[in-house]
Amino acid sequence: MNEQMQSEQTPPANGSGGPKGSAKADLRHDWSAQEVVDIMGLPLTELIFRAQELHRKHHPENTVQLASLLSIKTGACPEDCKYCPQSAHYAKATGVDRQALMDVGDVLEKAEQARAAGATRFCMGAAWREVRDGPDFDAVLEMVRGVKALGLEACVTLGMLSQDQADRLAEAGLTAYNHNLDTSPEFYGEIISTRTFQDRLDTLARVRQSGVTLCSGGIIGMGESELDRARMLQVLANLDPQPESVPINALVPVPGTPLANRAPVDAIDMVRMVATARIVMPSSRVRLSAGRHDFSRETQILCLLAGANSIFYGEKLLTTANNDTDEDLAMISEAGLEVESHSKAARGADSA
Ligand code: SAM
Ligand code: DTB
Ligand code: SF4
């Protein structure tokens, strides 16, 4: 295992490096869709119990990672993802204006602010279909180097990548590349027509090849079935190695997007999705991602109980509102949990 891959690996409760012995046996890559559907449909008590058991075996049980998110290039994206306010296809209706790539200095200032507020991971998102070589990509590499120099984990999400681009990101010290599968292979075409599910898998393979860790998850609440949710988790879990981090988003129904009128995600559906992700990917970080703003404090705590151990932290996601940071810290402390400290993140990131 190389240094880049270890960087995302959360030290288990015994603090001794990657999963060992029976913990390793929990990592299966032969899940059938039916098995995942069956897990998702377990009685809630049993589901949470099983998720919690695996969580404790693979992770420090009471810590939550704070990951901050910044949109470094906003809007005017040529893709037609029906959930996304940044697609140029819906720009007239969403009113999201295009913003060119931010200056490196401004991004690093935001990263410093995020670190001062307690974040240990800094994620930078660009509304690109794919990366193009040139000054913008060079600037992103500079941002990655700068964020790492601040002692933060650096994550970017830039769309599709070539192998050479993935390798250059690895060279710059990138911790993780976020590239979501978003939904099942069967439902994918209902949501996005400008690329394929296979395109997503191909980029993930290039990132894996480069040695950068994978951050890949998806969205619930887009009209998919339970089987679609299970299929997405099945595909992620059957990757070998599994993605080191798995963001679970509840659709934020943004006015002007084709999914603006979807019914809100049921709180217990979110808990079931998180718990199932925890069970089929026991050593991955499961991140409670978009949509948290509309869940009660109690639902969010249930998600943490069900195996989520990371949240997006900061008052904005990319273009939509996120939770108030003081309220987040209060929620974590009222639940008796601890924020993952810089020293812990650094230990996970840089030591063997
Ligand atoms: N353009 C790149 C891509 O699509 O991979 C990176 C940015 S894109 C905004 C990153 C992720 O944000 C998407 O894969 C999707 O999971 C999530 N996302 C976008 N809009 C969302 C929404 N309205 N609700 C929930 N998640 C959303
Ligand atoms: C992820 O899975 N969710 C984040 C991050 N990765 C890049 C993005 C959520 C975006 C929500 C809609 C918006 O704010 O524009
Ligand atoms: Fe573009 Fe990413 Fe939004 Fe799709 S999700 S429209 S690729 S920014």
mmCIF file of C-alpha atoms and ligand atoms in Angstrom:
data_model
loop_
_atom_site.group_PDB
_atom_site.id
_atom_site.type_symbol
_atom_site.label_atom_id
_atom_site.label_comp_id
_atom_site.label_asym_id
_atom_site.label_seq_id
_atom_site.Cartn_x
_atom_site.Cartn_y
_atom_site.Cartn_z
ATOM 1 C CA MET A 1 0.000 0.000 0.000
ATOM 2 C CA ASN A 2 1.548 3.310 -0.952
ATOM 3 C CA GLU A 3 1.556 6.505 1.071
ATOM 4 C CA GLN A 4 -1.242 8.122 -0.936
ATOM 5 C CA MET A 5 -3.565 5.231 -0.334
ATOM 6 C CA GLN A 6 -2.821 5.086 3.361
ATOM 7 C CA SER A 7 -3.556 8.733 3.761
ATOM 8 C CA GLU A 8 -7.300 8.203 3.711
ATOM 9 C CA GLN A 9 -7.232 5.032 5.760
ATOM 10 C CA THR A 10 -8.654 5.837 9.153
ATOM 11 C CA PRO A 11 -6.576 4.250 11.888
ATOM 12 C CA PRO A 12 -8.751 1.592 13.565
ATOM 13 C CA ALA A 13 -9.627 1.922 17.244
ATOM 14 C CA ASN A 14 -6.424 0.108 18.188
ATOM 15 C CA GLY A 15 -4.456 2.709 16.211
ATOM 16 C CA SER A 16 -2.311 0.132 14.467
ATOM 17 C CA GLY A 17 -2.596 0.868 10.725
ATOM 18 C CA GLY A 18 -4.921 -0.847 8.158
ATOM 19 C CA PRO A 19 -7.495 -3.554 8.870
ATOM 20 C CA LYS A 20 -6.055 -6.842 10.080
ATOM 21 C CA GLY A 21 -7.230 -10.427 10.487
ATOM 22 C CA SER A 22 -10.990 -10.697 10.843
ATOM 23 C CA ALA A 23 -11.330 -6.980 10.064
ATOM 24 C CA LYS A 24 -9.851 -7.675 6.647
ATOM 25 C CA ALA A 25 -12.375 -10.476 6.120
ATOM 26 C CA ASP A 26 -15.175 -7.890 6.464
ATOM 27 C CA LEU A 27 -14.032 -6.347 3.174
ATOM 28 C CA ARG A 28 -15.947 -8.275 0.536
ATOM 29 C CA HIS A 29 -15.983 -7.510 -3.182
ATOM 30 C CA ASP A 30 -18.537 -10.104 -4.248
ATOM 31 C CA TRP A 31 -21.751 -8.526 -3.018
ATOM 32 C CA SER A 32 -24.881 -9.409 -4.948
ATOM 33 C CA ALA A 33 -27.564 -6.759 -5.436
ATOM 34 C CA GLN A 34 -30.030 -8.915 -3.492
ATOM 35 C CA GLU A 35 -27.721 -9.128 -0.490
ATOM 36 C CA VAL A 36 -27.447 -5.345 -0.406
ATOM 37 C CA VAL A 37 -31.222 -4.925 -0.814
ATOM 38 C CA ASP A 38 -31.736 -7.377 2.069
ATOM 39 C CA ILE A 39 -29.357 -5.450 4.319
ATOM 40 C CA MET A 40 -31.051 -2.147 3.493
ATOM 41 C CA GLY A 41 -34.423 -3.652 4.416
ATOM 42 C CA LEU A 42 -33.391 -5.148 7.780
ATOM 43 C CA PRO A 43 -35.360 -4.090 10.850
ATOM 44 C CA LEU A 44 -33.867 -0.694 11.707
ATOM 45 C CA THR A 45 -32.546 -1.853 15.080
ATOM 46 C CA GLU A 46 -30.725 -4.790 13.490
ATOM 47 C CA LEU A 47 -29.433 -2.623 10.639
ATOM 48 C CA ILE A 48 -27.997 0.004 12.974
ATOM 49 C CA PHE A 49 -26.596 -2.648 15.318
ATOM 50 C CA ARG A 50 -24.714 -4.342 12.483
ATOM 51 C CA ALA A 51 -23.473 -1.015 11.121
ATOM 52 C CA GLN A 52 -22.333 0.083 14.578
ATOM 53 C CA GLU A 53 -20.523 -3.213 15.208
ATOM 54 C CA LEU A 54 -18.513 -2.837 11.992
ATOM 55 C CA HIS A 55 -17.952 0.851 12.599
ATOM 56 C CA ARG A 56 -16.339 0.157 15.988
ATOM 57 C CA LYS A 57 -14.185 -2.569 14.563
ATOM 58 C CA HIS A 58 -12.797 -0.400 11.771
ATOM 59 C CA HIS A 59 -12.803 3.169 13.079
ATOM 60 C CA PRO A 60 -12.261 5.187 16.203
ATOM 61 C CA GLU A 61 -15.863 5.004 17.382
ATOM 62 C CA ASN A 62 -16.574 8.533 18.549
ATOM 63 C CA THR A 63 -14.969 10.879 16.074
ATOM 64 C CA VAL A 64 -16.347 12.876 13.192
ATOM 65 C CA GLN A 65 -14.226 14.352 10.420
ATOM 66 C CA LEU A 66 -14.992 17.893 9.318
ATOM 67 C CA ALA A 67 -14.489 18.407 5.583
ATOM 68 C CA SER A 68 -14.894 21.879 4.081
ATOM 69 C CA LEU A 69 -16.032 22.420 0.556
ATOM 70 C CA LEU A 70 -15.315 25.263 -1.860
ATOM 71 C CA SER A 71 -16.529 25.820 -5.398
ATOM 72 C CA ILE A 72 -13.353 26.928 -7.179
ATOM 73 C CA LYS A 73 -15.091 27.215 -10.576
ATOM 74 C CA THR A 74 -18.820 27.646 -10.676
ATOM 75 C CA GLY A 75 -21.562 27.129 -13.257
ATOM 76 C CA ALA A 76 -21.677 26.916 -17.082
ATOM 77 C CA CYS A 77 -21.008 23.170 -17.047
ATOM 78 C CA PRO A 78 -21.774 21.472 -20.394
ATOM 79 C CA GLU A 79 -23.101 18.307 -18.696
ATOM 80 C CA ASP A 80 -26.856 17.892 -18.205
ATOM 81 C CA CYS A 81 -27.004 16.220 -14.748
ATOM 82 C CA LYS A 82 -30.646 16.764 -13.790
ATOM 83 C CA TYR A 83 -29.883 17.415 -10.130
ATOM 84 C CA CYS A 84 -27.231 20.044 -10.695
ATOM 85 C CA PRO A 85 -27.691 23.816 -10.438
ATOM 86 C CA GLN A 86 -24.349 24.284 -12.208
ATOM 87 C CA SER A 87 -25.377 22.746 -15.508
ATOM 88 C CA ALA A 88 -25.468 25.286 -18.347
ATOM 89 C CA HIS A 89 -28.601 23.486 -19.588
ATOM 90 C CA TYR A 90 -30.665 24.916 -16.710
ATOM 91 C CA ALA A 91 -28.728 28.138 -16.093
ATOM 92 C CA LYS A 92 -31.547 30.414 -17.258
ATOM 93 C CA ALA A 93 -33.918 28.829 -14.772
ATOM 94 C CA THR A 94 -31.513 28.405 -11.852
ATOM 95 C CA GLY A 95 -29.876 31.802 -12.182
ATOM 96 C CA VAL A 96 -26.489 30.328 -11.171
ATOM 97 C CA ASP A 97 -23.896 32.605 -12.745
ATOM 98 C CA ARG A 98 -20.666 31.417 -14.223
ATOM 99 C CA GLN A 99 -17.575 32.170 -12.176
ATOM 100 C CA ALA A 100 -14.140 31.574 -13.638
ATOM 101 C CA LEU A 101 -11.519 29.592 -11.751
ATOM 102 C CA MET A 102 -10.634 31.337 -8.492
ATOM 103 C CA ASP A 103 -7.144 32.700 -7.841
ATOM 104 C CA VAL A 104 -4.828 30.330 -6.030
ATOM 105 C CA GLY A 105 -4.250 32.867 -3.251
ATOM 106 C CA ASP A 106 -7.987 33.298 -2.604
ATOM 107 C CA VAL A 107 -8.500 29.541 -2.454
ATOM 108 C CA LEU A 108 -5.672 29.125 0.039
ATOM 109 C CA GLU A 109 -7.114 31.896 2.174
ATOM 110 C CA LYS A 110 -10.410 29.948 2.314
ATOM 111 C CA ALA A 111 -8.489 26.798 3.165
ATOM 112 C CA GLU A 112 -6.760 28.575 6.047
ATOM 113 C CA GLN A 113 -10.108 29.812 7.312
ATOM 114 C CA ALA A 114 -11.523 26.287 7.102
ATOM 115 C CA ARG A 115 -8.551 24.954 9.045
ATOM 116 C CA ALA A 116 -8.942 27.653 11.686
ATOM 117 C CA ALA A 117 -12.610 26.650 12.026
ATOM 118 C CA GLY A 118 -11.587 23.038 12.684
ATOM 119 C CA ALA A 119 -11.732 21.310 9.293
ATOM 120 C CA THR A 120 -9.084 18.687 8.540
ATOM 121 C CA ARG A 121 -10.016 18.112 4.927
ATOM 122 C CA PHE A 122 -10.479 20.713 2.202
ATOM 123 C CA CYS A 123 -12.430 19.759 -0.926
ATOM 124 C CA MET A 124 -12.376 21.893 -4.055
ATOM 125 C CA GLY A 125 -15.053 21.457 -6.717
ATOM 126 C CA ALA A 126 -15.018 22.642 -10.332
ATOM 127 C CA ALA A 127 -18.032 22.592 -12.643
ATOM 128 C CA TRP A 128 -16.085 20.964 -15.448
ATOM 129 C CA ARG A 129 -17.042 18.037 -17.654
ATOM 130 C CA GLU A 130 -13.373 17.089 -17.800
ATOM 131 C CA VAL A 131 -9.998 18.533 -17.040
ATOM 132 C CA ARG A 132 -8.141 20.358 -19.812
ATOM 133 C CA ASP A 133 -4.398 20.758 -19.662
ATOM 134 C CA GLY A 134 -3.243 24.358 -19.448
ATOM 135 C CA PRO A 135 -3.093 27.260 -17.021
ATOM 136 C CA ASP A 136 -6.308 26.323 -15.162
ATOM 137 C CA PHE A 137 -5.132 22.789 -14.418
ATOM 138 C CA ASP A 138 -1.705 24.134 -13.424
ATOM 139 C CA ALA A 139 -3.452 26.484 -10.995
ATOM 140 C CA VAL A 140 -5.426 23.570 -9.508
ATOM 141 C CA LEU A 141 -2.154 21.682 -8.974
ATOM 142 C CA GLU A 142 -0.852 24.760 -7.176
ATOM 143 C CA MET A 143 -3.985 24.815 -4.990
ATOM 144 C CA VAL A 144 -3.463 21.146 -4.085
ATOM 145 C CA ARG A 145 0.144 21.808 -3.085
ATOM 146 C CA GLY A 146 -0.899 24.831 -1.034
ATOM 147 C CA VAL A 147 -3.707 23.000 0.791
ATOM 148 C CA LYS A 148 -1.371 20.115 1.632
ATOM 149 C CA ALA A 149 1.243 22.584 2.888
ATOM 150 C CA LEU A 150 -1.366 23.832 5.384
ATOM 151 C CA GLY A 151 -1.519 20.320 6.852
ATOM 152 C CA LEU A 152 -4.974 19.607 5.438
ATOM 153 C CA GLU A 153 -6.130 16.624 3.420
ATOM 154 C CA ALA A 154 -6.714 17.896 -0.118
ATOM 155 C CA CYS A 155 -9.555 16.636 -2.273
ATOM 156 C CA VAL A 156 -10.661 17.857 -5.694
ATOM 157 C CA THR A 157 -13.575 17.047 -7.960
ATOM 158 C CA LEU A 158 -12.977 18.184 -11.540
ATOM 159 C CA GLY A 159 -14.907 15.774 -13.760
ATOM 160 C CA MET A 160 -13.251 13.271 -16.061
ATOM 161 C CA LEU A 161 -9.466 12.850 -16.077
ATOM 162 C CA SER A 162 -6.810 11.320 -18.304
ATOM 163 C CA GLN A 163 -4.192 9.053 -16.748
ATOM 164 C CA ASP A 164 -1.559 11.738 -17.131
ATOM 165 C CA GLN A 165 -3.733 14.282 -15.325
ATOM 166 C CA ALA A 166 -4.448 11.823 -12.504
ATOM 167 C CA ASP A 167 -0.707 11.171 -12.198
ATOM 168 C CA ARG A 168 0.044 14.895 -12.036
ATOM 169 C CA LEU A 169 -2.537 15.340 -9.266
ATOM 170 C CA ALA A 170 -0.889 12.470 -7.387
ATOM 171 C CA GLU A 171 2.497 14.120 -7.828
ATOM 172 C CA ALA A 172 1.114 17.364 -6.396
ATOM 173 C CA GLY A 173 0.197 15.411 -3.245
ATOM 174 C CA LEU A 174 -3.570 15.144 -3.694
ATOM 175 C CA THR A 175 -5.177 13.038 -0.946
ATOM 176 C CA ALA A 176 -8.440 12.118 -2.668
ATOM 177 C CA TYR A 177 -10.338 12.578 -5.908
ATOM 178 C CA ASN A 178 -14.116 12.889 -5.652
ATOM 179 C CA HIS A 179 -16.003 11.365 -8.548
ATOM 180 C CA ASN A 180 -19.454 10.093 -7.661
ATOM 181 C CA LEU A 181 -21.287 7.251 -9.362
ATOM 182 C CA ASP A 182 -24.384 9.120 -8.199
ATOM 183 C CA THR A 183 -26.862 6.302 -8.884
ATOM 184 C CA SER A 184 -27.182 2.783 -10.289
ATOM 185 C CA PRO A 185 -25.937 1.873 -13.778
ATOM 186 C CA GLU A 186 -29.576 1.198 -14.764
ATOM 187 C CA PHE A 187 -30.932 4.578 -13.588
ATOM 188 C CA TYR A 188 -27.932 6.633 -14.740
ATOM 189 C CA GLY A 189 -29.357 7.452 -18.180
ATOM 190 C CA GLU A 190 -32.508 8.884 -16.584
ATOM 191 C CA ILE A 191 -30.412 11.519 -14.846
ATOM 192 C CA ILE A 192 -27.492 12.271 -17.167
ATOM 193 C CA SER A 193 -27.318 11.935 -20.950
ATOM 194 C CA THR A 194 -23.995 13.624 -21.685
ATOM 195 C CA ARG A 195 -21.778 10.850 -20.283
ATOM 196 C CA THR A 196 -22.103 7.229 -19.260
ATOM 197 C CA PHE A 197 -21.768 5.254 -16.066
ATOM 198 C CA GLN A 198 -18.775 3.552 -17.695
ATOM 199 C CA ASP A 199 -17.091 6.970 -18.168
ATOM 200 C CA ARG A 200 -17.333 7.376 -14.391
ATOM 201 C CA LEU A 201 -15.815 3.954 -13.730
ATOM 202 C CA ASP A 202 -13.003 4.663 -16.194
ATOM 203 C CA THR A 203 -12.026 7.871 -14.383
ATOM 204 C CA LEU A 204 -12.181 6.088 -11.030
ATOM 205 C CA ALA A 205 -9.816 3.416 -12.399
ATOM 206 C CA ARG A 206 -7.329 6.078 -13.534
ATOM 207 C CA VAL A 207 -7.423 7.754 -10.139
ATOM 208 C CA ARG A 208 -6.851 4.408 -8.431
ATOM 209 C CA GLN A 209 -3.966 3.704 -10.778
ATOM 210 C CA SER A 210 -2.360 7.048 -9.859
ATOM 211 C CA GLY A 211 -2.318 6.179 -6.163
ATOM 212 C CA VAL A 212 -4.697 8.990 -5.135
ATOM 213 C CA THR A 213 -7.482 7.702 -2.876
ATOM 214 C CA LEU A 214 -11.045 7.516 -4.162
ATOM 215 C CA CYS A 215 -14.006 9.456 -2.861
ATOM 216 C CA SER A 216 -17.110 8.148 -4.582
ATOM 217 C CA GLY A 217 -20.724 7.934 -3.569
ATOM 218 C CA GLY A 218 -24.019 9.257 -4.788
ATOM 219 C CA ILE A 219 -27.363 10.907 -4.307
ATOM 220 C CA ILE A 220 -30.674 9.544 -3.101
ATOM 221 C CA GLY A 221 -34.044 11.156 -3.716
ATOM 222 C CA MET A 222 -33.901 11.478 -7.514
ATOM 223 C CA GLY A 223 -36.757 9.033 -8.155
ATOM 224 C CA GLU A 224 -34.598 5.907 -8.034
ATOM 225 C CA SER A 225 -35.827 2.631 -6.540
ATOM 226 C CA GLU A 226 -34.418 0.850 -3.508
ATOM 227 C CA LEU A 227 -32.814 -1.573 -5.922
ATOM 228 C CA ASP A 228 -31.043 1.356 -7.645
ATOM 229 C CA ARG A 229 -29.679 2.523 -4.296
ATOM 230 C CA ALA A 230 -28.490 -0.981 -3.510
ATOM 231 C CA ARG A 231 -26.947 -1.387 -6.974
ATOM 232 C CA MET A 232 -24.941 1.798 -6.572
ATOM 233 C CA LEU A 233 -23.576 0.598 -3.225
ATOM 234 C CA GLN A 234 -22.948 -2.850 -4.707
ATOM 235 C CA VAL A 235 -20.844 -1.403 -7.538
ATOM 236 C CA LEU A 236 -18.856 0.767 -5.109
ATOM 237 C CA ALA A 237 -18.303 -2.069 -2.630
ATOM 238 C CA ASN A 238 -17.216 -4.482 -5.348
ATOM 239 C CA LEU A 239 -14.409 -2.156 -6.410
ATOM 240 C CA ASP A 240 -11.179 -3.603 -5.071
ATOM 241 C CA PRO A 241 -9.958 -1.704 -3.120
ATOM 242 C CA GLN A 242 -13.195 0.009 -2.107
ATOM 243 C CA PRO A 243 -13.326 3.832 -2.254
ATOM 244 C CA GLU A 244 -11.703 5.191 0.880
ATOM 245 C CA SER A 245 -14.497 7.695 1.235
ATOM 246 C CA VAL A 246 -18.166 7.487 0.300
ATOM 247 C CA PRO A 247 -20.293 10.640 0.284
ATOM 248 C CA ILE A 248 -24.011 10.013 0.677
ATOM 249 C CA ASN A 249 -25.986 13.005 -0.585
ATOM 250 C CA ALA A 250 -29.716 13.607 -0.244
ATOM 251 C CA LEU A 251 -30.914 15.498 -3.292
ATOM 252 C CA VAL A 252 -31.037 19.249 -2.751
ATOM 253 C CA PRO A 253 -33.950 20.080 -5.031
ATOM 254 C CA VAL A 254 -32.757 23.328 -6.554
ATOM 255 C CA PRO A 255 -35.418 25.500 -8.252
ATOM 256 C CA GLY A 256 -34.869 25.558 -12.010
ATOM 257 C CA THR A 257 -33.323 22.066 -12.211
ATOM 258 C CA PRO A 258 -35.426 19.221 -13.644
ATOM 259 C CA LEU A 259 -35.511 17.566 -10.206
ATOM 260 C CA ALA A 260 -36.692 20.712 -8.413
ATOM 261 C CA ASN A 261 -40.033 19.186 -7.483
ATOM 262 C CA ARG A 262 -38.925 15.846 -6.113
ATOM 263 C CA ALA A 263 -40.301 14.939 -2.719
ATOM 264 C CA PRO A 264 -37.853 15.412 0.167
ATOM 265 C CA VAL A 265 -35.811 12.356 1.116
ATOM 266 C CA ASP A 266 -37.342 10.455 4.000
ATOM 267 C CA ALA A 267 -35.093 10.642 7.064
ATOM 268 C CA ILE A 268 -35.152 6.898 7.699
ATOM 269 C CA ASP A 269 -34.280 6.191 4.056
ATOM 270 C CA MET A 270 -31.159 8.295 4.567
ATOM 271 C CA VAL A 271 -30.296 6.396 7.754
ATOM 272 C CA ARG A 272 -30.768 3.085 5.921
ATOM 273 C CA MET A 273 -28.535 4.227 3.071
ATOM 274 C CA VAL A 274 -25.772 5.334 5.438
ATOM 275 C CA ALA A 275 -25.966 2.132 7.504
ATOM 276 C CA THR A 276 -25.892 -0.054 4.399
ATOM 277 C CA ALA A 277 -22.878 1.823 3.040
ATOM 278 C CA ARG A 278 -21.154 1.305 6.402
ATOM 279 C CA ILE A 279 -21.878 -2.447 6.342
ATOM 280 C CA VAL A 280 -20.773 -3.141 2.769
ATOM 281 C CA MET A 281 -17.768 -0.775 2.968
ATOM 282 C CA PRO A 282 -16.736 -1.136 6.616
ATOM 283 C CA SER A 283 -13.341 0.541 6.422
ATOM 284 C CA SER A 284 -14.408 3.501 4.253
ATOM 285 C CA ARG A 285 -15.269 6.871 5.586
ATOM 286 C CA VAL A 286 -18.982 7.468 5.060
ATOM 287 C CA ARG A 287 -19.689 11.160 4.648
ATOM 288 C CA LEU A 288 -23.065 12.663 5.435
ATOM 289 C CA SER A 289 -23.068 15.118 2.546
ATOM 290 C CA ALA A 290 -25.581 17.351 0.739
ATOM 291 C CA GLY A 291 -29.100 17.582 2.084
ATOM 292 C CA ARG A 292 -28.113 17.699 5.763
ATOM 293 C CA HIS A 293 -29.507 21.203 5.995
ATOM 294 C CA ASP A 294 -33.038 19.868 5.655
ATOM 295 C CA PHE A 295 -32.647 17.048 8.186
ATOM 296 C CA SER A 296 -33.342 17.487 11.867
ATOM 297 C CA ARG A 297 -30.537 17.337 14.393
ATOM 298 C CA GLU A 298 -31.921 13.984 15.505
ATOM 299 C CA THR A 299 -31.831 12.541 11.974
ATOM 300 C CA GLN A 300 -28.251 13.649 11.556
ATOM 301 C CA ILE A 301 -27.309 12.057 14.876
ATOM 302 C CA LEU A 302 -29.047 8.840 13.785
ATOM 303 C CA CYS A 303 -26.895 8.909 10.640
ATOM 304 C CA LEU A 304 -23.776 9.267 12.799
ATOM 305 C CA LEU A 305 -25.022 6.329 14.882
ATOM 306 C CA ALA A 306 -25.598 4.375 11.668
ATOM 307 C CA GLY A 307 -21.958 4.735 10.633
ATOM 308 C CA ALA A 308 -21.382 8.176 9.119
ATOM 309 C CA ASN A 309 -18.055 9.554 10.359
ATOM 310 C CA SER A 310 -17.579 12.677 8.291
ATOM 311 C CA ILE A 311 -19.656 15.719 7.394
ATOM 312 C CA PHE A 312 -19.313 18.652 5.054
ATOM 313 C CA TYR A 313 -18.625 21.553 7.361
ATOM 314 C CA GLY A 314 -18.992 25.208 6.438
ATOM 315 C CA GLU A 315 -21.972 27.346 5.664
ATOM 316 C CA LYS A 316 -21.967 26.587 1.947
ATOM 317 C CA LEU A 317 -21.671 23.412 -0.090
ATOM 318 C CA LEU A 318 -20.882 24.380 -3.697
ATOM 319 C CA THR A 319 -23.791 26.667 -4.580
ATOM 320 C CA THR A 320 -26.368 25.786 -1.908
ATOM 321 C CA ALA A 321 -26.573 26.396 1.831
ATOM 322 C CA ASN A 322 -25.103 24.024 4.364
ATOM 323 C CA ASN A 323 -25.599 23.899 8.124
ATOM 324 C CA ASP A 324 -24.439 26.582 10.506
ATOM 325 C CA THR A 325 -20.950 25.671 11.789
ATOM 326 C CA ASP A 326 -21.662 26.522 15.439
ATOM 327 C CA GLU A 327 -24.767 24.370 15.326
ATOM 328 C CA ASP A 328 -22.730 21.512 13.851
ATOM 329 C CA LEU A 329 -20.133 21.741 16.605
ATOM 330 C CA ALA A 330 -22.904 21.878 19.200
ATOM 331 C CA MET A 331 -24.617 18.833 17.687
ATOM 332 C CA ILE A 332 -21.373 16.844 17.741
ATOM 333 C CA SER A 333 -20.613 17.768 21.306
ATOM 334 C CA GLU A 334 -24.188 17.197 22.519
ATOM 335 C CA ALA A 335 -24.010 13.708 21.026
ATOM 336 C CA GLY A 336 -20.821 13.164 23.055
ATOM 337 C CA LEU A 337 -18.732 12.809 19.915
ATOM 338 C CA GLU A 338 -15.433 14.458 19.112
ATOM 339 C CA VAL A 339 -14.219 16.336 16.093
ATOM 340 C CA GLU A 340 -11.310 14.549 14.484
ATOM 341 C CA SER A 341 -8.312 16.633 15.377
ATOM 342 C CA HIS A 342 -5.566 17.886 13.104
ATOM 343 C CA SER A 343 -3.056 15.698 14.861
ATOM 344 C CA LYS A 344 -5.208 12.614 14.278
ATOM 345 C CA ALA A 345 -5.734 13.528 10.627
ATOM 346 C CA ALA A 346 -2.037 14.163 10.235
ATOM 347 C CA ARG A 347 -1.263 10.824 11.859
ATOM 348 C CA GLY A 348 -3.596 9.124 9.407
ATOM 349 C CA ALA A 349 -2.187 11.152 6.529
ATOM 350 C CA ASP A 350 1.511 11.018 6.964
ATOM 351 C CA SER A 351 2.634 8.188 9.151
ATOM 352 C CA ALA A 352 2.999 4.564 8.233
HETATM 353 N N1 SAM B 1 -18.360 18.302 -12.238
HETATM 354 C C1 SAM B 1 -17.795 17.325 -11.394
HETATM 355 C C2 SAM B 1 -18.583 16.032 -11.386
HETATM 356 O O1 SAM B 1 -19.762 16.033 -11.689
HETATM 357 O O2 SAM B 1 -17.978 15.009 -11.026
HETATM 358 C C3 SAM B 1 -17.615 17.797 -9.968
HETATM 359 C C4 SAM B 1 -18.660 18.685 -9.325
HETATM 360 S S1 SAM B 1 -20.267 17.951 -9.068
HETATM 361 C C5 SAM B 1 -21.196 19.348 -8.528
HETATM 362 C C6 SAM B 1 -20.020 16.919 -7.624
HETATM 363 C C7 SAM B 1 -21.188 16.165 -7.069
HETATM 364 O O3 SAM B 1 -22.096 17.046 -6.439
HETATM 365 C C8 SAM B 1 -22.068 15.387 -8.006
HETATM 366 O O4 SAM B 1 -21.504 14.166 -8.384
HETATM 367 C C9 SAM B 1 -23.309 15.157 -7.152
HETATM 368 O O5 SAM B 1 -23.191 13.967 -6.407
HETATM 369 C C10 SAM B 1 -23.282 16.345 -6.197
HETATM 370 N N2 SAM B 1 -24.447 17.226 -6.394
HETATM 371 C C11 SAM B 1 -24.586 18.177 -7.332
HETATM 372 N N3 SAM B 1 -25.779 18.783 -7.232
HETATM 373 C C12 SAM B 1 -26.413 18.181 -6.197
HETATM 374 C C13 SAM B 1 -27.696 18.364 -5.602
HETATM 375 N N4 SAM B 1 -28.561 19.257 -6.069
HETATM 376 N N5 SAM B 1 -28.024 17.576 -4.557
HETATM 377 C C14 SAM B 1 -27.150 16.658 -4.088
HETATM 378 N N6 SAM B 1 -25.930 16.450 -4.599
HETATM 379 C C15 SAM B 1 -25.573 17.196 -5.650
HETATM 380 C C1 DTB B 2 -20.360 15.320 -2.899
HETATM 381 O O1 DTB B 2 -20.646 14.108 -2.940
HETATM 382 N N1 DTB B 2 -21.192 16.280 -2.532
HETATM 383 C C2 DTB B 2 -20.576 17.584 -2.636
HETATM 384 C C3 DTB B 2 -19.122 17.226 -3.045
HETATM 385 N N2 DTB B 2 -19.164 15.818 -3.208
HETATM 386 C C4 DTB B 2 -18.459 17.901 -4.163
HETATM 387 C C5 DTB B 2 -21.306 18.520 -3.542
HETATM 388 C C6 DTB B 2 -22.735 18.765 -3.121
HETATM 389 C C7 DTB B 2 -23.320 19.805 -3.980
HETATM 390 C C8 DTB B 2 -24.723 20.185 -3.590
HETATM 391 C C9 DTB B 2 -25.315 21.188 -4.479
HETATM 392 C C10 DTB B 2 -24.612 22.507 -4.523
HETATM 393 O O2 DTB B 2 -24.287 23.082 -3.439
HETATM 394 O O3 DTB B 2 -24.397 23.041 -5.613
HETATM 395 FE FE1 SF4 B 3 -21.356 19.573 -14.299
HETATM 396 FE FE2 SF4 B 3 -20.679 18.096 -12.191
HETATM 397 FE FE3 SF4 B 3 -22.922 19.609 -12.174
HETATM 398 FE FE4 SF4 B 3 -22.844 17.447 -13.712
HETATM 399 S S1 SF4 B 3 -22.701 17.482 -11.461
HETATM 400 S S2 SF4 B 3 -23.603 19.492 -14.329
HETATM 401 S S3 SF4 B 3 -20.716 17.438 -14.333
HETATM 402 S S4 SF4 B 3 -20.844 20.346 -12.262
#
